mmCIF file of C-alpha atoms in Angstrom:
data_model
loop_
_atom_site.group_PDB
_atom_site.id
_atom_site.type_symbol
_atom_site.label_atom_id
_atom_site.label_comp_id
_atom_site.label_asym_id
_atom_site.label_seq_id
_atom_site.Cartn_x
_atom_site.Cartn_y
_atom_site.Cartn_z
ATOM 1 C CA UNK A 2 8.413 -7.789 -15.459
ATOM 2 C CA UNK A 3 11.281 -10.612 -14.481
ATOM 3 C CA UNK A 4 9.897 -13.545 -12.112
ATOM 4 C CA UNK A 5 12.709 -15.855 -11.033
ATOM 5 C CA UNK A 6 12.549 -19.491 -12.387
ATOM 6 C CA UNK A 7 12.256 -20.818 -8.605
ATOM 7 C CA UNK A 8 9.378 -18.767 -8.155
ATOM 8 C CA UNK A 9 7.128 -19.566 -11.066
ATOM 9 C CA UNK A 10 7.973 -21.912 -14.102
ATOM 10 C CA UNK A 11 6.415 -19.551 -16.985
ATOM 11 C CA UNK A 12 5.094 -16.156 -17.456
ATOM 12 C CA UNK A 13 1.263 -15.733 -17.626
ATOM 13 C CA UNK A 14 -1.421 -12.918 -18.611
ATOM 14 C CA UNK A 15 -1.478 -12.362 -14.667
ATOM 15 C CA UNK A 16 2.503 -10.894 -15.200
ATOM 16 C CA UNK A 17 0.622 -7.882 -16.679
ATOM 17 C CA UNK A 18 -0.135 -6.178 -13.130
ATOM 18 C CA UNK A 19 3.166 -6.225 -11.951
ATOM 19 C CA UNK A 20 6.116 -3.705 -12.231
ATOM 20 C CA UNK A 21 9.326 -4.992 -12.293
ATOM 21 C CA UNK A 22 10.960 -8.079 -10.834
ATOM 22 C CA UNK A 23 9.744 -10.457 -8.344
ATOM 23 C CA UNK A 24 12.730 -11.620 -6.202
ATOM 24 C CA UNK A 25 13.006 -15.053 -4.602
ATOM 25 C CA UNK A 26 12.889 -14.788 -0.605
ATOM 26 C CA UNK A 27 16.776 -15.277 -0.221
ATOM 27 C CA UNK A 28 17.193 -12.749 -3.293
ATOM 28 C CA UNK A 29 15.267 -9.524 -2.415
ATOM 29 C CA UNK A 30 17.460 -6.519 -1.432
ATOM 30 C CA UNK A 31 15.499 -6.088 1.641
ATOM 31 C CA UNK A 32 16.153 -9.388 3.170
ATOM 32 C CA UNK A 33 18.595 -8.598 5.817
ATOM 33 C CA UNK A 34 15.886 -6.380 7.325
ATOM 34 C CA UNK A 35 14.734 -7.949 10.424
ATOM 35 C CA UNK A 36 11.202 -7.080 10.099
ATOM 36 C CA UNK A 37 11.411 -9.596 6.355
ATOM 37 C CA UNK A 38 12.445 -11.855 8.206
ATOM 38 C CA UNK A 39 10.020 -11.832 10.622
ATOM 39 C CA UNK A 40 6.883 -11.796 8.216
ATOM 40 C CA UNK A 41 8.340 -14.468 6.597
ATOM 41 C CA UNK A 42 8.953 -17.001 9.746
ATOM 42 C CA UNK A 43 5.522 -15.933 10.703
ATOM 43 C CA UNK A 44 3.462 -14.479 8.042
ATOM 44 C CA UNK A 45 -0.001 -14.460 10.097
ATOM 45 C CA UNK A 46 1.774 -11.635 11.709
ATOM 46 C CA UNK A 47 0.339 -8.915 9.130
ATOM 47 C CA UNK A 48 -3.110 -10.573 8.217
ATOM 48 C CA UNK A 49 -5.427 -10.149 11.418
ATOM 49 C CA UNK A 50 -6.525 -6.654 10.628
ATOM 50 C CA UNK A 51 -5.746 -6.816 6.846
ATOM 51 C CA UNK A 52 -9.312 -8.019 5.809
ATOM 52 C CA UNK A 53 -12.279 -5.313 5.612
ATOM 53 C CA UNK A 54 -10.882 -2.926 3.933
ATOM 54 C CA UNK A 55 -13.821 -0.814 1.844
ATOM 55 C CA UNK A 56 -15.428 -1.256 5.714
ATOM 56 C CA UNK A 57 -12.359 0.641 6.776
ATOM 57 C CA UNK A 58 -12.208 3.219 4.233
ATOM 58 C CA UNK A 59 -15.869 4.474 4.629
ATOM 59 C CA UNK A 60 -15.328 4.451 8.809
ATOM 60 C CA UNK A 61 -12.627 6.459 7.772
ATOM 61 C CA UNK A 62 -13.752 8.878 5.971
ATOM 62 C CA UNK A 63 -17.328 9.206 8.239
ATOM 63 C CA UNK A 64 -15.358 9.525 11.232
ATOM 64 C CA UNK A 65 -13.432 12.634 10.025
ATOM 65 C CA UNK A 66 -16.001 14.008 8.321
ATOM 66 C CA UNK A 67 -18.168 13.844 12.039
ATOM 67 C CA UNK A 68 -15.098 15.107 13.541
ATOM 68 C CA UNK A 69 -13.343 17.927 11.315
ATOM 69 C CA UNK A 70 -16.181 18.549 8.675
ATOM 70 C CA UNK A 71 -13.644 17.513 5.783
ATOM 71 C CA UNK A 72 -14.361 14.892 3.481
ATOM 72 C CA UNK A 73 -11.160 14.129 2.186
ATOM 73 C CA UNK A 74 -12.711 12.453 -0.539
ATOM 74 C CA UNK A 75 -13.412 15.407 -2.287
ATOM 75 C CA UNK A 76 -9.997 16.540 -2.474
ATOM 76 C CA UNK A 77 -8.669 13.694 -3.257
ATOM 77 C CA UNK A 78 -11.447 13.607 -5.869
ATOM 78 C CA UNK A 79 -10.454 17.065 -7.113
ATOM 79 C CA UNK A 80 -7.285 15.785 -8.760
ATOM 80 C CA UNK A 81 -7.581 13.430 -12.059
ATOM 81 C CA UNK A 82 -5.901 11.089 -12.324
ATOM 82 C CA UNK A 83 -6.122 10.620 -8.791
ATOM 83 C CA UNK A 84 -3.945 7.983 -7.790
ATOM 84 C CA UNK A 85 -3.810 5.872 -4.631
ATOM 85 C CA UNK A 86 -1.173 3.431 -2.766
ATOM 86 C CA UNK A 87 -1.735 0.721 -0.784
ATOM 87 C CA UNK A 88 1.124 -0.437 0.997
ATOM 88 C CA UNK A 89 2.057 -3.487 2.728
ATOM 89 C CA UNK A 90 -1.274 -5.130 1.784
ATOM 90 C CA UNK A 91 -0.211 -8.733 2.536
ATOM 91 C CA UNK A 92 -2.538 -12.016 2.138
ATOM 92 C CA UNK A 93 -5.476 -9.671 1.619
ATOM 93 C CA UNK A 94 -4.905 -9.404 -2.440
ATOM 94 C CA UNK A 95 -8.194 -7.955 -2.751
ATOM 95 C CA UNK A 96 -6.758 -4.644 -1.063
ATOM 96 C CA UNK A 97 -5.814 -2.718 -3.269
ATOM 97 C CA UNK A 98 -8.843 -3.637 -5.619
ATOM 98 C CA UNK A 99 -10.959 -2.599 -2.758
ATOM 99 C CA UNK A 100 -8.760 1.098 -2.484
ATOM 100 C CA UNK A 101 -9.703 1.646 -6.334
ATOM 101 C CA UNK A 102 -13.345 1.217 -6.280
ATOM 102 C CA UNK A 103 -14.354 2.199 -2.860
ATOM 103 C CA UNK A 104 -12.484 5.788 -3.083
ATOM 104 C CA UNK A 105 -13.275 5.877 -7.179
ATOM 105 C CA UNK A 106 -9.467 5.965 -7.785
ATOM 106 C CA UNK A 107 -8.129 5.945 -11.321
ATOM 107 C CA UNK A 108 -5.454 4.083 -10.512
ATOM 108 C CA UNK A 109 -3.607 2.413 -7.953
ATOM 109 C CA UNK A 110 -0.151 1.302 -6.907
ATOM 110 C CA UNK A 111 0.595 -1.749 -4.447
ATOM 111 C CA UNK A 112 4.038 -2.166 -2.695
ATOM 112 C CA UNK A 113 4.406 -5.466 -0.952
ATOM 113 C CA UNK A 114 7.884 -7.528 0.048
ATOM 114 C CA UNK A 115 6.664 -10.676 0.147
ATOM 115 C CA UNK A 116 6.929 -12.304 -3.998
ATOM 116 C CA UNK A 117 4.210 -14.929 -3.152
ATOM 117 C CA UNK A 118 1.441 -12.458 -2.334
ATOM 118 C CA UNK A 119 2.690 -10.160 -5.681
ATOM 119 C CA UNK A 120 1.970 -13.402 -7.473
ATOM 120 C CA UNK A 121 -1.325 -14.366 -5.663
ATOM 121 C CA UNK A 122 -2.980 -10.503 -5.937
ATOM 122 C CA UNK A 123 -1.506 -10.174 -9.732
ATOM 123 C CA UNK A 124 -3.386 -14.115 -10.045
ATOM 124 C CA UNK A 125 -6.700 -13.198 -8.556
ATOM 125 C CA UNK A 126 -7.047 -9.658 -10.426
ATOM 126 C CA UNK A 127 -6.569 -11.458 -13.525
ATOM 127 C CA UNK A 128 -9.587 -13.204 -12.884
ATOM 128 C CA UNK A 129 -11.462 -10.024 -12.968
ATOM 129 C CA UNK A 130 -9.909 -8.836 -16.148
ATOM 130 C CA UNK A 131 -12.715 -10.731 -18.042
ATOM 131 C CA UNK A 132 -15.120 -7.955 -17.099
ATOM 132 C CA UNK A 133 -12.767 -4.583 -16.580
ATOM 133 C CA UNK A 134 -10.255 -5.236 -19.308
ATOM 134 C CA UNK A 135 -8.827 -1.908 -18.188
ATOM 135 C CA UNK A 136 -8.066 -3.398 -15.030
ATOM 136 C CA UNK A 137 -3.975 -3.864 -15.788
ATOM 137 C CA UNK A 138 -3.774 0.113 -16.389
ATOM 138 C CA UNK A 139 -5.824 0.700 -12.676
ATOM 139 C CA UNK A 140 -3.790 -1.384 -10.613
ATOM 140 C CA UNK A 141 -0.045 -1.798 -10.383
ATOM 141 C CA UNK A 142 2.091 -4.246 -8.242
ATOM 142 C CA UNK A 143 5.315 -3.625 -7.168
ATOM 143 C CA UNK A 144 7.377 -6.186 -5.373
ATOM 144 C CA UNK A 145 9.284 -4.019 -3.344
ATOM 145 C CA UNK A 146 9.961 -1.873 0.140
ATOM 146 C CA UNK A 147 8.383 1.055 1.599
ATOM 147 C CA UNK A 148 11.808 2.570 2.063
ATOM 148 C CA UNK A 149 12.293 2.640 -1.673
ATOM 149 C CA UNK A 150 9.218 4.358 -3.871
ATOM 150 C CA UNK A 151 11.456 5.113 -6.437
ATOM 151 C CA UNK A 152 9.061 4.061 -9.034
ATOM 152 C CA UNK A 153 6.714 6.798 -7.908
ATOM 153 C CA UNK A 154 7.008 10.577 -8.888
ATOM 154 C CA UNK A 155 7.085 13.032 -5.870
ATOM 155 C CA UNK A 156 3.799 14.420 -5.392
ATOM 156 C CA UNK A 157 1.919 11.803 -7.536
ATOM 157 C CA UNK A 158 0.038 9.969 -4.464
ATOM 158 C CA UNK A 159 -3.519 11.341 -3.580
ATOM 159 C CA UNK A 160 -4.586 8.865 -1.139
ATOM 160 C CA UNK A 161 -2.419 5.713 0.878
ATOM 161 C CA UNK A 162 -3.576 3.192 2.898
ATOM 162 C CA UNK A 163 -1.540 0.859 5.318
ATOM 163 C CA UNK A 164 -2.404 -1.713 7.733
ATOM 164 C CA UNK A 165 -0.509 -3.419 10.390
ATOM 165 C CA UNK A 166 2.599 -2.825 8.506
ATOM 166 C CA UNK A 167 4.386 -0.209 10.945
ATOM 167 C CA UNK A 168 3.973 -1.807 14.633
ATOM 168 C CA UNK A 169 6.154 -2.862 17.154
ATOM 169 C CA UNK A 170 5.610 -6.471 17.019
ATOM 170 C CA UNK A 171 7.203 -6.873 13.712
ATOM 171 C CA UNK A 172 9.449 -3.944 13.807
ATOM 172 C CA UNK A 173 11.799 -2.302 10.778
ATOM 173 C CA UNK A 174 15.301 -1.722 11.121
ATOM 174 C CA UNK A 175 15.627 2.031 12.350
ATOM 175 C CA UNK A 176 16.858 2.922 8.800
ATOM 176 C CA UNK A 177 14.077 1.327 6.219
ATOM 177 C CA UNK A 178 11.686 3.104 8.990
ATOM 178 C CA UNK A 179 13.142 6.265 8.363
ATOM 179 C CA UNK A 180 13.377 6.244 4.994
ATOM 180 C CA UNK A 181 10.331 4.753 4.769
ATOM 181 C CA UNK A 182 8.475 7.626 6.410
ATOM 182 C CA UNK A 183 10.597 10.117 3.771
ATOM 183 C CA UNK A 184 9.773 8.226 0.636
ATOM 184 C CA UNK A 185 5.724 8.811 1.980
ATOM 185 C CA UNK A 186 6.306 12.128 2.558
ATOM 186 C CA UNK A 187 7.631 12.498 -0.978
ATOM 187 C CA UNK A 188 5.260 10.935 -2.714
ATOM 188 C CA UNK A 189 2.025 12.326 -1.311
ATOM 189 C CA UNK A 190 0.564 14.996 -3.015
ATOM 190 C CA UNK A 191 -0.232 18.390 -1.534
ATOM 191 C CA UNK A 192 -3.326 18.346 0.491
ATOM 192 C CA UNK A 193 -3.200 14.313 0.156
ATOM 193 C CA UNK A 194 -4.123 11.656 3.005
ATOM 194 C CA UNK A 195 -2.780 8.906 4.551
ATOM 195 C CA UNK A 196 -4.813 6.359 6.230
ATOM 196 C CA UNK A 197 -3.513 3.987 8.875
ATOM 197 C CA UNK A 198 -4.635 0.914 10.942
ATOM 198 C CA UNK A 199 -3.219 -1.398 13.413
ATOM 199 C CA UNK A 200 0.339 1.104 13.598
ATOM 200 C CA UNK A 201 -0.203 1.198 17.181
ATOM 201 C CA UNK A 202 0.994 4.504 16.821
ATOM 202 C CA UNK A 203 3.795 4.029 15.731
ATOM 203 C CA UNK A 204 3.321 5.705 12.002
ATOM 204 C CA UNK A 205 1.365 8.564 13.444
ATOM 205 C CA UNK A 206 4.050 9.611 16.033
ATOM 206 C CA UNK A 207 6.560 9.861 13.216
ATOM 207 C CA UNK A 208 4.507 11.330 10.481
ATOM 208 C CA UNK A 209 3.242 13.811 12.719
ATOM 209 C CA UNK A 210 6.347 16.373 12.346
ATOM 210 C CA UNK A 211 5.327 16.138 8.604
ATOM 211 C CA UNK A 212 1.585 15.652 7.649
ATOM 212 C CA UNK A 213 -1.347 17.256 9.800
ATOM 213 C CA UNK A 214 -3.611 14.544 12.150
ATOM 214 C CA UNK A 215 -7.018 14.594 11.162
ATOM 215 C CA UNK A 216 -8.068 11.503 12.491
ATOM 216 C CA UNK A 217 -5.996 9.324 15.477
ATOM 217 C CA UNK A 218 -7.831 6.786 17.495
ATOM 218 C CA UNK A 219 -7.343 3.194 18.101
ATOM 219 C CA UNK A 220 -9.108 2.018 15.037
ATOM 220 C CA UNK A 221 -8.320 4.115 12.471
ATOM 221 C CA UNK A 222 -5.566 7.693 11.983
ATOM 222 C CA UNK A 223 -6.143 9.775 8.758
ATOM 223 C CA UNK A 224 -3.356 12.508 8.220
ATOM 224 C CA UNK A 225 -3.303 15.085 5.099
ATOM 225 C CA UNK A 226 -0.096 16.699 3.672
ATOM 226 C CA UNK A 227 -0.149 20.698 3.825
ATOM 227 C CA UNK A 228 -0.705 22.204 0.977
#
């Protein structure tokens, strides 16, 4: 892992949670995006729905449950390793901590653009290192775009969760949203799930020619790859 001198001064334990570099804000290759720039003029932008997520995940998978009879849980539980990926999670470092234990992941990648929350999540789950020493092999932080999951196998995601990254009041440039919605596609596994919030639609409408709906209402969308 590389961290840029103007970000932090020297490397600590916490370094061990992240994958590859952490770019300064003028640096990353994603900076001419308008949607960057955006988040980082006004970062409260992402965080009003980014909170609450194990809440979220068992509303999630009660509502389709009530609705379709499928607990997606048990397919995603059906593959080990089962892997998840949290994208986008923001201020809310605790996300994807809260994706691994809630769903009883074995591991779990986090995408996220902006360097200072890499550092702060990477920070805060080296606190709970002292009592899951395994904890650097479960989660893994990537400073980096949706656009580009290059880092990820095809087919290696069972479950992803998103919030209030794909909206129209912080909008991506038409192509990072495109490839964006390919580089998902790729990466989920057959019969694997996507959960959204706070997309306003926006990440539903587009996936939809792709993945199956199982779940679309204002509070929560689930949708499964075909097998």
């Amino acid at each position: 892992m590389r961290v840029s001198e103007d970000m932090v001064d020297t490397l600590e334990s916490w370094s061990d949670f992240i994958d590859g570099p952490v770019y300064p804000d003028n640096g990353a290759p994603w900076r001419h995006d308008p949607a960057y720039a955006t988040i980082l003029e006004h970062p409260g932008l992402r965080d009003s729905i980014g909170s609450h997520v194990a809440s979220a995940l068992r509303q999630a998978v009660g509502l389709v449950q009530a609705m379709t009879q499928v607990n997606f849980l048990d397919i995603v539980y059906g593959h080990r390793p089962a892997i998840g990926l949290s994208l986008g999670f923001g201020s809310n470092a605790q996300e994807p901590y809260e994706l691994l234990k809630t769903c009883e992941l074995d591991c779990v990648h986090a995408y996220e653009w902006i360097g200072e929350h890499i550092i702060e999540a990477a920070r805060a789950f080296e606190t709970l290192r002292v009592n899951e020493p395994r904890l650097t092999a479960r989660i893994r932080l990537h400073h980096g775009t949706v656009s580009d999951l290059s880092a990820l196998n095809s087919s290696s995601i069972h479950l992803i969760y998103t919030a209030n990254l794909f909206n129209r009041e912080i909008p991506m440039s038409g192509d990072t949203f495109e490839r964006s919605m390919q580089e998902i596609v790729r990466v989920l596994a057959p019969r694997g799930c996507l959960i959204s919030r706070g997309s306003a639609g926006v990440l539903e409408q587009a996936l939809a020619q792709y993945l199956h709906v199982l779940l679309e209402n204002p509070l929560v969308s689930v949708l499964q790859k075909e097998s």
